[in-house]
mmCIF file of N, CA and C and ligand atoms in Angstrom:
data_model
loop_
_atom_site.group_PDB
_atom_site.id
_atom_site.type_symbol
_atom_site.label_atom_id
_atom_site.label_comp_id
_atom_site.label_asym_id
_atom_site.label_seq_id
_atom_site.Cartn_x
_atom_site.Cartn_y
_atom_site.Cartn_z
ATOM 1 N N MET A 1 126.881 97.626 113.399
ATOM 2 C CA MET A 1 127.994 98.576 113.519
ATOM 3 C C MET A 1 129.287 97.913 113.092
ATOM 4 N N ARG A 2 130.167 98.679 112.496
ATOM 5 C CA ARG A 2 131.460 98.150 112.059
ATOM 6 C C ARG A 2 132.367 97.979 113.280
ATOM 7 N N PHE A 3 133.043 96.843 113.330
ATOM 8 C CA PHE A 3 133.959 96.614 114.440
ATOM 9 C C PHE A 3 135.388 96.799 113.960
ATOM 10 N N SER A 4 136.012 97.890 114.360
ATOM 11 C CA SER A 4 137.432 98.043 114.109
ATOM 12 C C SER A 4 138.173 97.117 115.074
ATOM 13 N N ARG A 5 139.445 96.945 114.837
ATOM 14 C CA ARG A 5 140.237 96.095 115.721
ATOM 15 C C ARG A 5 140.206 96.645 117.147
ATOM 16 N N GLN A 6 140.283 97.983 117.241
ATOM 17 C CA GLN A 6 140.273 98.614 118.560
ATOM 18 C C GLN A 6 138.931 98.395 119.254
ATOM 19 N N ARG A 7 137.844 98.606 118.493
ATOM 20 C CA ARG A 7 136.526 98.453 119.108
ATOM 21 C C ARG A 7 136.302 97.028 119.549
ATOM 22 N N GLU A 8 136.753 96.086 118.727
ATOM 23 C CA GLU A 8 136.594 94.683 119.073
ATOM 24 C C GLU A 8 137.371 94.348 120.344
ATOM 25 N N ALA A 9 138.580 94.901 120.462
ATOM 26 C CA ALA A 9 139.383 94.641 121.657
ATOM 27 C C ALA A 9 138.708 95.212 122.901
ATOM 28 N N VAL A 10 138.155 96.425 122.775
ATOM 29 C CA VAL A 10 137.455 97.057 123.898
ATOM 30 C C VAL A 10 136.239 96.211 124.288
ATOM 31 N N TYR A 11 135.483 95.808 123.275
ATOM 32 C CA TYR A 11 134.273 95.014 123.530
ATOM 33 C C TYR A 11 134.623 93.681 124.190
ATOM 34 N N ASN A 12 135.684 93.040 123.684
ATOM 35 C CA ASN A 12 136.072 91.743 124.232
ATOM 36 C C ASN A 12 136.467 91.831 125.700
ATOM 37 N N VAL A 13 137.128 92.922 126.077
ATOM 38 C CA VAL A 13 137.521 93.063 127.481
ATOM 39 C C VAL A 13 136.281 93.106 128.368
ATOM 40 N N VAL A 14 135.294 93.909 127.967
ATOM 41 C CA VAL A 14 134.089 94.027 128.805
ATOM 42 C C VAL A 14 133.335 92.699 128.835
ATOM 43 N N CYS A 15 133.314 91.995 127.696
ATOM 44 C CA CYS A 15 132.618 90.701 127.631
ATOM 45 C C CYS A 15 133.309 89.626 128.449
ATOM 46 N N SER A 16 134.613 89.745 128.612
ATOM 47 C CA SER A 16 135.370 88.661 129.213
ATOM 48 C C SER A 16 135.355 88.706 130.728
ATOM 49 N N THR A 17 134.700 89.709 131.318
ATOM 50 C CA THR A 17 134.695 89.800 132.766
ATOM 51 C C THR A 17 133.289 90.076 133.268
ATOM 52 N N LYS A 18 133.027 89.615 134.473
ATOM 53 C CA LYS A 18 131.745 89.916 135.109
ATOM 54 C C LYS A 18 131.895 91.046 136.117
ATOM 55 N N CYS A 19 133.067 91.730 136.104
ATOM 56 C CA CYS A 19 133.345 92.690 137.166
ATOM 57 C C CYS A 19 132.820 94.089 136.855
ATOM 58 N N HIS A 20 132.121 94.278 135.717
ATOM 59 C CA HIS A 20 131.609 95.606 135.374
ATOM 60 C C HIS A 20 132.754 96.622 135.398
ATOM 61 N N PRO A 21 133.718 96.477 134.486
ATOM 62 C CA PRO A 21 134.932 97.311 134.531
ATOM 63 C C PRO A 21 134.665 98.780 134.246
ATOM 64 N N ASP A 22 135.522 99.640 134.769
ATOM 65 C CA ASP A 22 135.484 101.046 134.393
ATOM 66 C C ASP A 22 136.465 101.248 133.231
ATOM 67 N N ALA A 23 136.496 102.483 132.693
ATOM 68 C CA ALA A 23 137.292 102.728 131.483
ATOM 69 C C ALA A 23 138.775 102.463 131.724
ATOM 70 N N SER A 24 139.279 102.766 132.916
ATOM 71 C CA SER A 24 140.721 102.579 133.101
ATOM 72 C C SER A 24 141.084 101.095 133.194
ATOM 73 N N TYR A 25 140.206 100.266 133.735
ATOM 74 C CA TYR A 25 140.442 98.812 133.709
ATOM 75 C C TYR A 25 140.481 98.326 132.256
ATOM 76 N N VAL A 26 139.486 98.773 131.454
ATOM 77 C CA VAL A 26 139.426 98.359 130.053
ATOM 78 C C VAL A 26 140.703 98.800 129.329
ATOM 79 N N TYR A 27 141.120 100.032 129.601
ATOM 80 C CA TYR A 27 142.336 100.574 128.997
ATOM 81 C C TYR A 27 143.547 99.696 129.317
ATOM 82 N N GLU A 28 143.718 99.343 130.596
ATOM 83 C CA GLU A 28 144.859 98.506 130.988
ATOM 84 C C GLU A 28 144.841 97.154 130.274
ATOM 85 N N GLN A 29 143.659 96.569 130.141
ATOM 86 C CA GLN A 29 143.565 95.256 129.487
ATOM 87 C C GLN A 29 143.797 95.366 127.982
ATOM 88 N N VAL A 30 143.192 96.391 127.358
ATOM 89 C CA VAL A 30 143.316 96.527 125.900
ATOM 90 C C VAL A 30 144.764 96.811 125.518
ATOM 91 N N ARG A 31 145.475 97.522 126.373
ATOM 92 C CA ARG A 31 146.877 97.848 126.083
ATOM 93 C C ARG A 31 147.753 96.612 125.948
ATOM 94 N N LYS A 32 147.334 95.493 126.557
ATOM 95 C CA LYS A 32 148.095 94.248 126.418
ATOM 96 C C LYS A 32 148.007 93.720 124.990
ATOM 97 N N VAL A 33 146.920 94.072 124.299
ATOM 98 C CA VAL A 33 146.719 93.610 122.918
ATOM 99 C C VAL A 33 147.141 94.690 121.923
ATOM 100 N N ILE A 34 146.768 95.941 122.231
ATOM 101 C CA ILE A 34 147.091 97.082 121.360
ATOM 102 C C ILE A 34 147.841 98.100 122.209
ATOM 103 N N PRO A 35 149.169 97.962 122.297
ATOM 104 C CA PRO A 35 149.940 98.777 123.248
ATOM 105 C C PRO A 35 149.838 100.284 123.023
ATOM 106 N N ASN A 36 149.579 100.726 121.784
ATOM 107 C CA ASN A 36 149.595 102.170 121.540
ATOM 108 C C ASN A 36 148.216 102.811 121.586
ATOM 109 N N ILE A 37 147.213 102.093 122.052
ATOM 110 C CA ILE A 37 145.862 102.673 122.122
ATOM 111 C C ILE A 37 145.847 103.740 123.224
ATOM 112 N N SER A 38 145.049 104.792 123.021
ATOM 113 C CA SER A 38 144.989 105.848 124.033
ATOM 114 C C SER A 38 143.727 105.683 124.878
ATOM 115 N N LEU A 39 143.776 106.276 126.069
ATOM 116 C CA LEU A 39 142.611 106.211 126.954
ATOM 117 C C LEU A 39 141.405 106.871 126.287
ATOM 118 N N GLY A 40 141.654 107.964 125.545
ATOM 119 C CA GLY A 40 140.569 108.646 124.838
ATOM 120 C C GLY A 40 139.889 107.739 123.821
ATOM 121 N N THR A 41 140.675 106.936 123.118
ATOM 122 C CA THR A 41 140.109 105.995 122.144
ATOM 123 C C THR A 41 139.270 104.944 122.844
ATOM 124 N N VAL A 42 139.753 104.486 124.003
ATOM 125 C CA VAL A 42 138.989 103.507 124.767
ATOM 126 C C VAL A 42 137.644 104.116 125.187
ATOM 127 N N TYR A 43 137.674 105.341 125.705
ATOM 128 C CA TYR A 43 136.437 106.033 126.096
ATOM 129 C C TYR A 43 135.478 106.148 124.924
ATOM 130 N N ARG A 44 136.022 106.588 123.777
ATOM 131 C CA ARG A 44 135.164 106.814 122.617
ATOM 132 C C ARG A 44 134.518 105.504 122.166
ATOM 133 N N ASN A 45 135.299 104.426 122.147
ATOM 134 C CA ASN A 45 134.731 103.140 121.740
ATOM 135 C C ASN A 45 133.717 102.635 122.743
ATOM 136 N N LEU A 46 133.976 102.859 124.025
ATOM 137 C CA LEU A 46 133.005 102.440 125.038
ATOM 138 C C LEU A 46 131.686 103.171 124.830
ATOM 139 N N SER A 47 131.745 104.498 124.597
ATOM 140 C CA SER A 47 130.452 105.182 124.460
ATOM 141 C C SER A 47 129.778 104.844 123.142
ATOM 142 N N GLU A 48 130.543 104.576 122.097
ATOM 143 C CA GLU A 48 129.901 104.158 120.839
ATOM 144 C C GLU A 48 129.251 102.781 120.984
ATOM 145 N N LEU A 49 129.897 101.898 121.732
ATOM 146 C CA LEU A 49 129.310 100.579 121.969
ATOM 147 C C LEU A 49 128.032 100.692 122.806
ATOM 148 N N CYS A 50 128.004 101.662 123.726
ATOM 149 C CA CYS A 50 126.788 101.896 124.513
ATOM 150 C C CYS A 50 125.678 102.427 123.611
ATOM 151 N N GLU A 51 126.036 103.393 122.754
ATOM 152 C CA GLU A 51 125.020 103.946 121.860
ATOM 153 C C GLU A 51 124.469 102.893 120.919
ATOM 154 N N ALA A 52 125.315 101.935 120.524
ATOM 155 C CA ALA A 52 124.878 100.874 119.622
ATOM 156 C C ALA A 52 124.130 99.763 120.361
ATOM 157 N N GLY A 53 124.011 99.878 121.670
ATOM 158 C CA GLY A 53 123.281 98.876 122.432
ATOM 159 C C GLY A 53 124.071 97.617 122.726
ATOM 160 N N ARG A 54 125.385 97.652 122.498
ATOM 161 C CA ARG A 54 126.197 96.470 122.785
ATOM 162 C C ARG A 54 126.638 96.434 124.244
ATOM 163 N N LEU A 55 126.785 97.602 124.831
ATOM 164 C CA LEU A 55 127.182 97.703 126.230
ATOM 165 C C LEU A 55 126.192 98.605 126.952
ATOM 166 N N VAL A 56 126.156 98.459 128.263
ATOM 167 C CA VAL A 56 125.304 99.300 129.099
ATOM 168 C C VAL A 56 126.197 100.045 130.083
ATOM 169 N N ARG A 57 125.907 101.325 130.266
ATOM 170 C CA ARG A 57 126.605 102.100 131.292
ATOM 171 C C ARG A 57 125.998 101.791 132.647
ATOM 172 N N VAL A 58 126.843 101.640 133.634
ATOM 173 C CA VAL A 58 126.372 101.418 134.998
ATOM 174 C C VAL A 58 126.922 102.555 135.845
ATOM 175 N N SER A 59 126.045 103.406 136.350
ATOM 176 C CA SER A 59 126.571 104.476 137.190
ATOM 177 C C SER A 59 126.609 104.026 138.630
ATOM 178 N N VAL A 60 127.706 104.329 139.275
ATOM 179 C CA VAL A 60 127.947 103.911 140.651
ATOM 180 C C VAL A 60 128.257 105.160 141.456
ATOM 181 N N GLU A 61 127.520 105.365 142.534
ATOM 182 C CA GLU A 61 127.742 106.518 143.413
ATOM 183 C C GLU A 61 129.192 106.595 143.853
ATOM 184 N N GLY A 62 129.788 107.748 143.716
ATOM 185 C CA GLY A 62 131.128 107.974 144.231
ATOM 186 C C GLY A 62 132.220 107.204 143.513
ATOM 187 N N SER A 63 131.958 106.754 142.281
ATOM 188 C CA SER A 63 132.960 105.976 141.569
ATOM 189 C C SER A 63 132.819 106.253 140.078
ATOM 190 N N ALA A 64 133.837 105.874 139.317
ATOM 191 C CA ALA A 64 133.783 106.080 137.872
ATOM 192 C C ALA A 64 132.673 105.224 137.268
ATOM 193 N N GLU A 65 132.190 105.664 136.140
ATOM 194 C CA GLU A 65 131.180 104.920 135.411
ATOM 195 C C GLU A 65 131.709 103.536 135.032
ATOM 196 N N ARG A 66 130.868 102.523 135.150
ATOM 197 C CA ARG A 66 131.275 101.159 134.813
ATOM 198 C C ARG A 66 130.530 100.710 133.566
ATOM 199 N N PHE A 67 130.992 99.609 132.969
ATOM 200 C CA PHE A 67 130.382 99.117 131.740
ATOM 201 C C PHE A 67 130.045 97.643 131.872
ATOM 202 N N ASP A 68 128.947 97.254 131.238
ATOM 203 C CA ASP A 68 128.396 95.923 131.374
ATOM 204 C C ASP A 68 128.056 95.391 129.989
ATOM 205 N N ALA A 69 128.509 94.172 129.674
ATOM 206 C CA ALA A 69 128.177 93.578 128.379
ATOM 207 C C ALA A 69 126.853 92.820 128.445
ATOM 208 N N TYR A 70 126.331 92.654 129.654
ATOM 209 C CA TYR A 70 125.059 91.970 129.826
ATOM 210 C C TYR A 70 123.961 93.016 129.713
ATOM 211 N N CYS A 71 123.278 93.046 128.574
ATOM 212 C CA CYS A 71 122.391 94.167 128.258
ATOM 213 C C CYS A 71 120.939 93.931 128.640
ATOM 214 N N ALA A 72 120.587 92.719 129.056
ATOM 215 C CA ALA A 72 119.208 92.483 129.483
ATOM 216 C C ALA A 72 118.958 93.252 130.785
ATOM 217 N N PRO A 73 117.717 93.666 131.035
ATOM 218 C CA PRO A 73 117.444 94.391 132.285
ATOM 219 C C PRO A 73 117.828 93.548 133.493
ATOM 220 N N HIS A 74 118.621 94.099 134.357
ATOM 221 C CA HIS A 74 118.967 93.413 135.594
ATOM 222 C C HIS A 74 119.418 94.456 136.603
ATOM 223 N N VAL A 75 119.553 94.064 137.846
ATOM 224 C CA VAL A 75 119.893 95.026 138.884
ATOM 225 C C VAL A 75 121.270 94.711 139.449
ATOM 226 N N HIS A 76 121.900 95.720 140.020
ATOM 227 C CA HIS A 76 123.266 95.589 140.502
ATOM 228 C C HIS A 76 123.363 95.731 142.012
ATOM 229 N N HIS A 77 124.385 95.109 142.533
ATOM 230 C CA HIS A 77 124.759 95.290 143.931
ATOM 231 C C HIS A 77 126.155 95.895 143.949
ATOM 232 N N VAL A 78 126.336 96.967 144.696
ATOM 233 C CA VAL A 78 127.642 97.603 144.809
ATOM 234 C C VAL A 78 128.128 97.447 146.240
ATOM 235 N N CYS A 79 129.345 96.920 146.394
ATOM 236 C CA CYS A 79 129.925 96.773 147.724
ATOM 237 C C CYS A 79 130.576 98.093 148.126
ATOM 238 N N LYS A 80 130.165 98.628 149.264
ATOM 239 C CA LYS A 80 130.721 99.904 149.718
ATOM 240 C C LYS A 80 132.113 99.738 150.308
ATOM 241 N N THR A 81 132.517 98.481 150.562
ATOM 242 C CA THR A 81 133.847 98.237 151.125
ATOM 243 C C THR A 81 134.894 98.084 150.032
ATOM 244 N N CYS A 82 134.658 97.200 149.062
ATOM 245 C CA CYS A 82 135.690 96.947 148.040
ATOM 246 C C CYS A 82 135.306 97.494 146.676
ATOM 247 N N GLY A 83 134.093 98.003 146.514
ATOM 248 C CA GLY A 83 133.679 98.586 145.245
ATOM 249 C C GLY A 83 133.229 97.576 144.206
ATOM 250 N N ALA A 84 133.152 96.300 144.569
ATOM 251 C CA ALA A 84 132.736 95.279 143.604
ATOM 252 C C ALA A 84 131.305 95.532 143.136
ATOM 253 N N VAL A 85 131.089 95.400 141.829
ATOM 254 C CA VAL A 85 129.745 95.517 141.272
ATOM 255 C C VAL A 85 129.342 94.140 140.773
ATOM 256 N N THR A 86 128.246 93.609 141.293
ATOM 257 C CA THR A 86 127.799 92.279 140.874
ATOM 258 C C THR A 86 126.345 92.340 140.420
ATOM 259 N N ASP A 87 125.960 91.370 139.611
ATOM 260 C CA ASP A 87 124.574 91.261 139.171
ATOM 261 C C ASP A 87 123.785 90.526 140.238
ATOM 262 N N LEU A 88 122.588 91.024 140.517
ATOM 263 C CA LEU A 88 121.717 90.319 141.453
ATOM 264 C C LEU A 88 120.733 89.470 140.660
ATOM 265 N N PRO A 89 120.452 88.282 141.151
ATOM 266 C CA PRO A 89 119.471 87.447 140.454
ATOM 267 C C PRO A 89 118.095 88.125 140.461
ATOM 268 N N MET A 90 117.506 88.245 139.270
ATOM 269 C CA MET A 90 116.240 88.957 139.147
ATOM 270 C C MET A 90 115.136 88.305 139.963
ATOM 271 N N GLU A 91 115.230 86.975 140.178
ATOM 272 C CA GLU A 91 114.124 86.321 140.889
ATOM 273 C C GLU A 91 114.053 86.760 142.351
ATOM 274 N N LYS A 92 115.130 87.399 142.842
ATOM 275 C CA LYS A 92 115.087 87.882 144.215
ATOM 276 C C LYS A 92 114.431 89.249 144.317
ATOM 277 N N ILE A 93 114.211 89.912 143.178
ATOM 278 C CA ILE A 93 113.695 91.272 143.193
ATOM 279 C C ILE A 93 112.441 91.342 142.335
ATOM 280 N N ALA A 94 111.419 91.910 142.889
ATOM 281 C CA ALA A 94 110.177 92.048 142.128
ATOM 282 C C ALA A 94 110.132 93.424 141.499
ATOM 283 N N ILE A 95 110.294 93.467 140.179
ATOM 284 C CA ILE A 95 110.200 94.735 139.461
ATOM 285 C C ILE A 95 109.166 94.555 138.366
ATOM 286 N N SER A 96 108.217 95.445 138.319
ATOM 287 C CA SER A 96 107.217 95.376 137.264
ATOM 288 C C SER A 96 107.824 95.889 135.970
ATOM 289 N N HIS A 97 107.731 95.095 134.914
ATOM 290 C CA HIS A 97 108.299 95.500 133.637
ATOM 291 C C HIS A 97 107.271 96.151 132.729
ATOM 292 N N ASP A 98 106.053 96.353 133.238
ATOM 293 C CA ASP A 98 105.043 96.920 132.346
ATOM 294 C C ASP A 98 104.476 98.236 132.885
ATOM 295 N N ILE A 99 105.348 99.030 133.493
ATOM 296 C CA ILE A 99 104.926 100.369 133.878
ATOM 297 C C ILE A 99 104.904 101.219 132.610
ATOM 298 N N GLN A 100 103.836 101.948 132.436
ATOM 299 C CA GLN A 100 103.710 102.734 131.208
ATOM 300 C C GLN A 100 104.773 103.813 131.123
ATOM 301 N N GLY A 101 105.317 103.997 129.935
ATOM 302 C CA GLY A 101 106.255 105.081 129.702
ATOM 303 C C GLY A 101 107.670 104.778 130.124
ATOM 304 N N VAL A 102 107.948 103.542 130.524
ATOM 305 C CA VAL A 102 109.313 103.184 130.925
ATOM 306 C C VAL A 102 109.894 102.240 129.886
ATOM 307 N N ASP A 103 111.036 102.618 129.319
ATOM 308 C CA ASP A 103 111.691 101.676 128.421
ATOM 309 C C ASP A 103 113.080 101.316 128.924
ATOM 310 N N HIS A 104 113.465 101.861 130.042
ATOM 311 C CA HIS A 104 114.817 101.651 130.538
ATOM 312 C C HIS A 104 114.823 101.997 132.023
ATOM 313 N N TYR A 105 115.533 101.226 132.799
ATOM 314 C CA TYR A 105 115.674 101.593 134.207
ATOM 315 C C TYR A 105 117.009 101.086 134.723
ATOM 316 N N GLN A 106 117.448 101.658 135.829
ATOM 317 C CA GLN A 106 118.678 101.209 136.441
ATOM 318 C C GLN A 106 118.463 101.172 137.952
ATOM 319 N N VAL A 107 118.649 100.012 138.524
ATOM 320 C CA VAL A 107 118.443 99.846 139.964
ATOM 321 C C VAL A 107 119.754 99.347 140.559
ATOM 322 N N THR A 108 120.201 99.991 141.613
ATOM 323 C CA THR A 108 121.450 99.590 142.253
ATOM 324 C C THR A 108 121.232 99.472 143.755
ATOM 325 N N PHE A 109 121.627 98.365 144.304
ATOM 326 C CA PHE A 109 121.597 98.163 145.747
ATOM 327 C C PHE A 109 123.016 98.362 146.272
ATOM 328 N N TYR A 110 123.142 99.068 147.370
ATOM 329 C CA TYR A 110 124.453 99.303 147.983
ATOM 330 C C TYR A 110 124.540 98.539 149.293
ATOM 331 N N GLY A 111 125.706 97.957 149.558
ATOM 332 C CA GLY A 111 125.867 97.205 150.800
ATOM 333 C C GLY A 111 127.248 96.596 150.875
ATOM 334 N N THR A 112 127.326 95.366 151.349
ATOM 335 C CA THR A 112 128.603 94.683 151.510
ATOM 336 C C THR A 112 128.541 93.360 150.768
ATOM 337 N N CYS A 113 129.544 93.090 149.932
ATOM 338 C CA CYS A 113 129.521 91.861 149.136
ATOM 339 C C CYS A 113 129.853 90.653 150.005
ATOM 340 N N GLU A 114 129.637 89.472 149.429
ATOM 341 C CA GLU A 114 129.812 88.250 150.198
ATOM 342 C C GLU A 114 131.236 88.095 150.712
ATOM 343 N N SER A 115 132.244 88.381 149.865
ATOM 344 C CA SER A 115 133.615 88.133 150.343
ATOM 345 C C SER A 115 134.000 89.135 151.431
ATOM 346 N N CYS A 116 133.504 90.380 151.358
ATOM 347 C CA CYS A 116 133.771 91.329 152.446
ATOM 348 C C CYS A 116 133.032 90.920 153.716
ATOM 349 N N ARG A 117 131.815 90.420 153.561
ATOM 350 C CA ARG A 117 131.076 89.958 154.748
ATOM 351 C C ARG A 117 131.802 88.815 155.423
ATOM 352 N N ASN A 118 132.405 87.925 154.617
ATOM 353 C CA ASN A 118 133.071 86.765 155.176
ATOM 354 C C ASN A 118 134.380 87.089 155.861
ATOM 355 N N GLN A 119 134.917 88.306 155.607
ATOM 356 C CA GLN A 119 136.189 88.663 156.234
ATOM 357 C C GLN A 119 136.022 89.141 157.665
ATOM 358 N N ASN A 120 134.785 89.380 158.058
ATOM 359 C CA ASN A 120 134.566 89.871 159.429
ATOM 360 C C ASN A 120 134.151 88.737 160.368
HETATM 361 ZN ZN1 ZN B 201 133.284 93.798 148.925
HETATM 362 ZN ZN1 ZN B 202 125.446 93.863 135.345
#
């Protein structure tokens, strides 16, 4: 896929963080590099990057869609207190990768992240 300056900036923001940003986070960061970019352009580039397989959409209950530059199959943990989305180590979860008819899956665990747990 062709990388325009805008698309590259959008992609770089998602790649530069492990926080699984939503579109408005990406927008705020990209604006530091391209001040006149619109939120609509950010959305469009995010979905084109997803369609091209460069990014993965992460749906989170009760929150805006998030984006992940780590495209290998993995599972997420969502903190119900602060909303943090983190990757869980696959070795802690047993998922069969050879179920017939499955080429894609999304698994999300909901709970409390380590830093929220430590505050109590
Ligand atoms: Zn938390
Ligand atoms: Zn992830």
